[in-house]
Short mmCIF file of C-alpha atoms and ligand atoms in Angstrom, two decimals:
data_model
loop_
_atom_site.label_atom_id
_atom_site.label_comp_id
_atom_site.label_asym_id
_atom_site.label_seq_id
_atom_site.Cartn_x
_atom_site.Cartn_y
_atom_site.Cartn_z
CA MET A 1 -18.29 11.40 6.69
CA ASP A 2 -20.23 8.34 7.63
CA GLY A 3 -22.80 8.58 10.56
CA LYS A 4 -26.18 10.23 11.39
CA MET A 5 -27.11 13.47 12.10
CA LYS A 6 -30.08 15.29 14.38
CA VAL A 7 -32.47 17.42 12.29
CA ALA A 8 -35.10 19.83 13.59
CA VAL A 9 -38.16 19.33 11.46
CA MET A 10 -41.47 21.20 11.30
CA ASN A 11 -43.91 18.31 11.38
CA GLY A 12 -47.08 21.10 10.77
CA ILE A 13 -48.16 24.67 12.36
CA GLY A 14 -46.62 25.20 15.48
CA LYS A 15 -45.14 21.85 15.67
CA MET A 16 -41.64 21.01 15.91
CA GLY A 17 -39.87 17.65 15.88
CA PHE A 18 -36.71 16.04 15.14
CA GLU A 19 -35.54 13.29 13.16
CA GLU A 20 -32.21 11.56 12.18
CA ARG A 21 -31.13 11.81 8.95
CA GLU A 22 -27.82 10.42 7.20
CA ILE A 23 -24.80 13.11 7.08
CA PRO A 24 -25.10 14.14 3.45
CA LYS A 25 -22.28 13.13 1.05
CA VAL A 26 -20.11 16.00 -0.22
CA LYS A 27 -20.18 16.59 -4.37
CA GLU A 28 -16.87 17.10 -6.17
CA ASN A 29 -18.02 21.05 -5.74
CA GLU A 30 -19.49 20.83 -2.06
CA VAL A 31 -17.68 21.11 0.96
CA LEU A 32 -19.57 19.35 4.51
CA VAL A 33 -20.05 22.11 7.25
CA LYS A 34 -20.74 21.12 10.73
CA LEU A 35 -23.02 24.20 11.65
CA ASP A 36 -22.48 25.91 14.61
CA TYR A 37 -24.93 29.26 14.39
CA VAL A 38 -28.17 29.37 12.45
CA GLY A 39 -30.47 32.40 12.52
CA ILE A 40 -34.45 32.30 13.18
CA CYS A 41 -35.71 34.58 10.00
CA GLY A 42 -38.89 36.19 10.30
CA SER A 43 -40.03 34.09 6.77
CA ASP A 44 -38.97 30.95 9.02
CA LEU A 45 -41.76 32.28 11.97
CA HIS A 46 -43.84 32.48 8.78
CA TYR A 47 -43.88 29.37 7.69
CA TYR A 48 -44.60 28.06 11.32
CA GLU A 49 -47.26 29.93 12.18
CA THR A 50 -49.08 29.96 9.08
CA GLY A 51 -47.49 26.76 6.48
CA ALA A 52 -46.96 29.11 3.76
CA ILE A 53 -45.63 32.48 2.18
CA GLY A 54 -47.20 33.08 -1.02
CA ASP A 55 -47.30 29.80 -3.43
CA TYR A 56 -44.97 28.85 -1.05
CA VAL A 57 -46.22 25.79 0.63
CA VAL A 58 -44.49 23.81 3.68
CA GLU A 59 -45.48 20.40 3.09
CA PRO A 60 -44.07 18.35 6.69
CA PRO A 61 -41.63 17.13 7.84
CA PHE A 62 -39.98 20.53 6.24
CA VAL A 63 -36.43 21.82 7.73
CA LEU A 64 -36.58 25.50 8.21
CA GLY A 65 -33.39 27.92 8.69
CA HIS A 66 -31.39 29.42 6.10
CA GLU A 67 -29.16 31.52 7.93
CA PRO A 68 -25.87 29.63 8.83
CA GLY A 69 -22.39 29.62 10.16
CA GLY A 70 -20.41 26.83 10.61
CA VAL A 71 -17.15 24.90 10.40
CA VAL A 72 -15.66 22.76 6.97
CA VAL A 73 -15.24 19.37 7.90
CA GLU A 74 -14.51 17.72 4.43
CA VAL A 75 -13.68 18.91 0.89
CA GLY A 76 -14.96 17.63 -2.17
CA GLU A 77 -12.27 16.53 -4.66
CA SER A 78 -12.37 19.69 -6.78
CA VAL A 79 -12.90 21.83 -4.01
CA THR A 80 -9.27 24.49 -3.71
CA HIS A 81 -10.22 27.60 -1.63
CA LEU A 82 -11.22 26.00 1.46
CA LYS A 83 -9.88 23.25 3.43
CA ALA A 84 -11.24 21.40 6.79
CA GLY A 85 -11.41 23.33 9.98
CA ASP A 86 -11.90 26.44 7.92
CA ARG A 87 -14.90 28.87 9.53
CA VAL A 88 -17.48 29.79 7.04
CA ALA A 89 -21.09 31.53 6.44
CA LEU A 90 -22.61 29.73 3.97
CA GLU A 91 -24.89 32.12 1.24
CA PRO A 92 -28.37 30.05 0.88
CA GLY A 93 -29.24 29.87 -3.00
CA LYS A 94 -27.62 27.99 -5.54
CA THR A 95 -28.34 29.81 -9.38
CA CYS A 96 -28.70 27.72 -11.82
CA GLY A 97 -25.87 29.82 -13.94
CA HIS A 98 -27.34 30.10 -17.36
CA CYS A 99 -30.21 31.95 -17.31
CA GLU A 100 -30.63 35.68 -18.18
CA PHE A 101 -30.64 36.57 -15.05
CA CYS A 102 -27.50 34.77 -13.65
CA LYS A 103 -25.51 35.84 -17.12
CA THR A 104 -26.08 39.69 -16.29
CA GLY A 105 -25.18 39.29 -12.59
CA ARG A 106 -28.77 39.42 -11.11
CA TYR A 107 -28.36 36.31 -9.85
CA ASN A 108 -30.63 36.92 -7.14
CA LEU A 109 -33.44 36.93 -9.74
CA CYS A 110 -33.05 33.37 -11.53
CA PRO A 111 -36.52 31.53 -11.73
CA ASP A 112 -34.51 28.10 -10.80
CA VAL A 113 -32.87 29.53 -7.68
CA VAL A 114 -32.71 26.67 -4.96
CA PHE A 115 -33.00 28.38 -1.76
CA PHE A 116 -32.46 26.90 1.91
CA ALA A 117 -35.89 26.82 3.66
CA THR A 118 -38.14 27.76 0.74
CA PRO A 119 -40.11 24.60 0.26
CA PRO A 120 -39.78 22.27 -1.63
CA VAL A 121 -36.45 22.89 -0.48
CA ASP A 122 -34.92 22.16 3.20
CA GLY A 123 -33.22 24.47 5.46
CA VAL A 124 -30.52 23.58 7.74
CA PHE A 125 -32.00 23.53 11.43
CA GLN A 126 -29.58 20.66 11.27
CA GLU A 127 -26.02 19.55 12.46
CA TYR A 128 -24.40 19.65 9.16
CA VAL A 129 -25.17 20.71 5.58
CA ALA A 130 -23.16 19.92 2.23
CA HIS A 131 -23.27 22.99 0.21
CA GLU A 132 -21.58 24.23 -3.15
CA ALA A 133 -18.01 25.59 -1.80
CA ASP A 134 -18.35 28.75 -4.26
CA LEU A 135 -21.35 29.60 -1.92
CA CYS A 136 -19.34 29.23 1.54
CA PHE A 137 -17.32 32.19 2.59
CA LYS A 138 -13.75 32.06 4.45
CA LEU A 139 -14.50 33.94 7.77
CA PRO A 140 -11.68 36.09 8.95
CA ASP A 141 -10.32 35.21 12.77
CA ASN A 142 -11.78 38.01 14.08
CA VAL A 143 -15.61 36.96 12.81
CA SER A 144 -16.88 34.29 14.93
CA THR A 145 -19.45 31.68 13.31
CA LEU A 146 -22.10 33.24 15.31
CA GLU A 147 -21.52 36.42 13.18
CA GLY A 148 -21.10 33.91 10.21
CA ALA A 149 -24.88 33.29 10.57
CA LEU A 150 -25.68 36.84 10.70
CA ILE A 151 -24.01 37.63 7.48
CA GLU A 152 -27.15 36.22 5.58
CA PRO A 153 -29.63 39.09 7.19
CA LEU A 154 -26.57 41.99 6.82
CA ALA A 155 -26.32 41.26 3.38
CA VAL A 156 -30.19 42.17 2.83
CA GLY A 157 -29.49 45.44 4.42
CA PHE A 158 -26.43 45.87 2.30
CA HIS A 159 -28.28 45.17 -0.93
CA ALA A 160 -31.06 47.50 0.24
CA ALA A 161 -28.55 50.37 0.75
CA MET A 162 -27.02 49.83 -2.34
CA GLN A 163 -30.38 49.76 -4.37
CA GLY A 164 -30.75 53.17 -2.75
CA ASN A 165 -27.27 54.52 -4.02
CA ALA A 166 -26.54 54.88 -0.34
CA HIS A 167 -23.65 57.47 -0.17
CA ALA A 168 -20.87 59.80 2.19
CA GLY A 169 -22.80 62.72 3.25
CA GLN A 170 -26.35 61.93 2.99
CA THR A 171 -29.34 61.78 5.83
CA ALA A 172 -31.32 58.48 5.55
CA VAL A 173 -33.94 57.42 7.44
CA VAL A 174 -35.01 53.51 8.15
CA MET A 175 -38.78 52.72 8.78
CA GLY A 176 -38.72 49.61 11.29
CA ALA A 177 -35.98 48.66 13.85
CA GLY A 178 -36.62 44.61 13.44
CA CYS A 179 -33.57 42.43 12.34
CA ILE A 180 -33.86 43.57 8.95
CA GLY A 181 -33.96 47.49 9.87
CA LEU A 182 -31.36 47.81 12.10
CA VAL A 183 -28.82 45.35 9.78
CA SER A 184 -29.89 48.45 6.87
CA MET A 185 -29.00 51.03 9.30
CA MET A 186 -25.58 49.55 10.05
CA ALA A 187 -24.97 48.92 6.02
CA LEU A 188 -25.87 52.52 5.80
CA LYS A 189 -23.32 53.42 8.57
CA ALA A 190 -20.93 51.13 6.82
CA MET A 191 -21.28 52.66 3.62
CA GLY A 192 -20.32 56.11 4.83
CA VAL A 193 -23.97 57.78 4.92
CA SER A 194 -23.42 60.80 7.87
CA LYS A 195 -27.18 60.16 9.92
CA VAL A 196 -29.68 57.76 9.83
CA TYR A 197 -32.59 57.94 11.97
CA VAL A 198 -34.48 54.72 12.58
CA VAL A 199 -38.38 54.75 13.39
CA ASP A 200 -40.28 52.49 15.30
CA ILE A 201 -42.97 51.89 17.62
CA MET A 202 -41.62 50.04 20.10
CA GLN A 203 -39.12 51.72 22.18
CA LYS A 204 -37.46 48.65 23.27
CA ARG A 205 -36.26 47.98 19.60
CA LEU A 206 -35.65 51.68 19.23
CA ASP A 207 -33.14 51.40 21.84
CA LYS A 208 -31.32 48.92 20.28
CA ALA A 209 -31.03 50.96 17.25
CA MET A 210 -29.13 53.71 19.54
CA GLU A 211 -26.97 51.25 20.70
CA LEU A 212 -25.90 49.53 17.32
CA GLY A 213 -25.39 53.12 16.16
CA ALA A 214 -28.11 54.80 14.62
CA ASP A 215 -27.58 58.92 15.27
CA GLY A 216 -31.60 59.60 16.50
CA VAL A 217 -34.69 57.38 16.45
CA ILE A 218 -38.23 58.77 16.56
CA ASN A 219 -40.57 56.93 17.93
CA GLY A 220 -43.90 56.68 15.40
CA ALA A 221 -46.32 55.62 18.44
CA GLU A 222 -45.29 59.48 20.01
CA LYS A 223 -44.33 61.34 17.31
CA ASP A 224 -44.98 62.19 14.06
CA ALA A 225 -42.05 60.77 11.67
CA VAL A 226 -42.30 62.95 8.88
CA GLU A 227 -42.57 65.98 11.33
CA GLU A 228 -39.79 64.60 13.09
CA VAL A 229 -37.71 63.96 9.95
CA LEU A 230 -38.79 67.34 8.63
CA ARG A 231 -37.07 69.19 12.04
CA LEU A 232 -34.21 66.99 12.13
CA THR A 233 -33.33 68.01 8.19
CA GLY A 234 -34.13 71.84 8.56
CA ASN A 235 -37.29 71.00 6.66
CA LYS A 236 -35.05 69.88 3.67
CA GLY A 237 -36.41 66.23 4.23
CA CYS A 238 -33.98 62.85 4.14
CA ASP A 239 -31.90 61.94 0.90
CA LEU A 240 -32.84 58.50 1.23
CA ALA A 241 -35.49 56.24 2.79
CA ILE A 242 -35.52 52.65 3.46
CA GLU A 243 -39.15 50.76 4.26
CA THR A 244 -38.38 47.47 6.24
CA ALA A 245 -41.79 47.82 8.26
CA GLY A 246 -44.25 46.79 5.29
CA THR A 247 -47.33 48.93 6.27
CA GLN A 248 -49.05 51.41 4.17
CA ILE A 249 -48.73 54.24 7.12
CA THR A 250 -44.91 54.03 7.31
CA THR A 251 -44.81 53.67 3.35
CA VAL A 252 -46.49 56.50 2.92
CA GLN A 253 -44.49 58.59 5.59
CA THR A 254 -41.66 57.82 3.46
CA ILE A 255 -42.89 59.86 0.20
CA HIS A 256 -43.49 63.05 2.63
CA MET A 257 -40.47 62.97 4.37
CA THR A 258 -38.09 62.67 1.49
CA LYS A 259 -36.34 65.49 -0.32
CA LYS A 260 -37.19 65.67 -3.93
CA GLY A 261 -35.28 63.69 -6.25
CA SER A 262 -34.45 61.18 -3.43
CA ASP A 263 -34.55 57.30 -3.32
CA ILE A 264 -37.02 55.09 -1.43
CA VAL A 265 -36.10 51.59 -0.93
CA LEU A 266 -38.65 49.23 -0.20
CA VAL A 267 -37.90 46.11 1.48
CA GLY A 268 -40.76 44.98 3.60
CA TYR A 269 -43.37 42.90 2.31
CA SER A 270 -47.09 44.43 3.35
CA LYS A 271 -49.77 41.96 5.04
CA SER A 272 -51.71 41.89 2.17
CA GLY A 273 -49.51 42.49 -0.63
CA GLU A 274 -51.13 45.84 -1.89
CA MET A 275 -51.30 49.59 -0.69
CA THR A 276 -52.42 52.72 -1.50
CA LEU A 277 -49.62 55.75 -2.32
CA PRO A 278 -49.76 59.18 -2.84
CA MET A 279 -48.47 58.58 -6.16
CA SER A 280 -48.80 62.25 -7.28
CA LEU A 281 -47.22 63.78 -4.70
CA ALA A 282 -44.40 60.55 -5.76
CA LEU A 283 -43.95 62.23 -9.25
CA ASP A 284 -44.39 65.96 -8.19
CA LYS A 285 -40.65 64.91 -6.02
CA GLU A 286 -39.69 62.80 -8.67
CA LEU A 287 -38.97 60.23 -6.50
CA THR A 288 -37.04 56.93 -7.41
CA PHE A 289 -38.51 53.47 -6.06
CA LYS A 290 -36.17 50.79 -5.62
CA THR A 291 -36.93 47.20 -4.21
CA VAL A 292 -35.35 44.38 -2.90
CA PHE A 293 -35.30 40.79 -3.26
CA ARG A 294 -32.64 39.33 -1.49
CA TYR A 295 -29.14 40.08 -2.50
CA ARG A 296 -26.31 39.39 -4.65
CA HIS A 297 -22.63 39.81 -4.42
CA ILE A 298 -22.74 40.91 -1.09
CA TYR A 299 -21.28 38.23 1.08
CA PRO A 300 -17.40 39.27 0.72
CA MET A 301 -18.25 43.00 1.79
CA ALA A 302 -20.55 42.31 4.09
CA ILE A 303 -17.90 39.74 5.91
CA GLU A 304 -15.50 42.55 5.56
CA ALA A 305 -17.28 45.20 7.42
CA VAL A 306 -17.64 42.87 10.26
CA ALA A 307 -14.20 42.08 10.71
CA SER A 308 -12.89 45.95 10.27
CA GLY A 309 -15.89 46.95 13.19
CA LYS A 310 -17.88 48.91 10.79
CA VAL A 311 -20.76 46.88 11.64
CA ASN A 312 -21.35 45.50 15.15
CA LEU A 313 -23.32 42.31 14.08
CA LYS A 314 -23.52 40.55 17.11
CA GLY A 315 -25.44 42.81 18.94
CA ILE A 316 -28.35 42.37 17.15
CA VAL A 317 -28.76 38.80 18.88
CA THR A 318 -31.12 39.10 21.59
CA ASP A 319 -31.78 35.25 22.28
CA ILE A 320 -29.53 31.80 21.69
CA PHE A 321 -31.36 28.78 21.87
CA ARG A 322 -30.08 24.98 21.68
CA LEU A 323 -31.45 23.02 18.38
CA GLU A 324 -32.60 20.53 21.01
CA GLU A 325 -35.21 23.92 22.69
CA ALA A 326 -36.75 24.21 18.67
CA GLN A 327 -40.14 23.97 20.03
CA LYS A 328 -39.40 26.56 22.10
CA ALA A 329 -36.90 28.88 20.37
CA MET A 330 -39.93 29.13 17.71
CA ASP A 331 -42.95 29.62 19.98
CA TYR A 332 -40.82 32.01 21.56
CA SER A 333 -40.42 34.15 18.81
CA VAL A 334 -43.67 34.05 17.53
CA ASN A 335 -45.17 35.28 21.02
CA ASN A 336 -42.29 37.72 22.08
CA LYS A 337 -42.31 39.88 18.62
CA ALA A 338 -41.72 42.55 20.71
CA ASP A 339 -38.59 41.46 22.69
CA VAL A 340 -37.10 39.51 20.18
CA VAL A 341 -34.68 41.46 18.28
CA LYS A 342 -32.90 38.31 16.68
CA ALA A 343 -32.92 34.79 17.94
CA VAL A 344 -30.42 31.87 16.63
CA ILE A 345 -30.59 28.33 17.45
CA LYS A 346 -26.79 27.09 18.45
CA ILE A 347 -26.35 23.83 16.84
CA SER A 348 -22.63 22.44 17.98
CA GLU A 349 -22.01 22.20 21.49
CA GLU A 350 -18.20 23.38 20.83
CA ALA A 351 -19.60 26.60 19.13
ZN1 ZN B 1 -33.58 35.62 6.86
ZN1 ZN B 2 -30.30 31.31 -13.35
#
């Protein structure tokens, strides 16, 4: 497709602007997607506020956004499973396909992954993107492209739940009720976990957790989360804890609130990258620690979970902005972290 498209770019820390660029050409194994919605992720906000995450440093102009949903408008010659008009969720990481990690099915660990909005690779706060057809997943009729955009964070939640061997009959605790905490809670429920409790210090977020299906919430600013979990489990402790808050306090709490022999999944990055933990207690309890880096092989399952009504994915959206409002969308999200659970950018007027 010939023509120009509008692209929202980050021109520096705290500075958004716009560029007009060529609509990308599709290669034979790619499809051209007209984007409807792109979610704003915590990592986008972090790049916007600080210009870097670890060794990944933004060189402006840089395009943020890696949570896209849209409609296929053109397909490459060798693409057979998609056609124009199909609505899709886009998995943002292209992997090499032949390293040790790709070959053993752990492609999220591929050292050569090319991932939207991870410098120097541009993201998708723009009208069109050409993407590998294999990474575009068709949405059923009852799943919207807004939900399609949110499959990306939901995939993190499912990967966390699977890393923790979540299963029916368990009691689990999720630390943190931000976007990733909420999708983790919903993934645990979708996987049949009997009771999921959510801990946060912001009541608004806890109310959201209840609305989206948590079995109970604990306000850590008012109550001791460990004591509450022990009380709720008849002093046994929980079978699984997923830590999404990324603080030492909440991570230490998971070690105290879990039953012997249980699993703790660490999802949240801490500010300094380091923390001190009561390891003797962890050994005494023979706890298993798992971590999460993005996700693998999750999109089809996550889409099915939304289609079947097991996950109320659009319920996490609190704010929708237009592409023209990119500056406002980013500033509002940065300045209202207590109120914004999930903000998305609506790119297409027809969506
Ligand atoms: Zn994200
Ligand atoms: Zn690889």
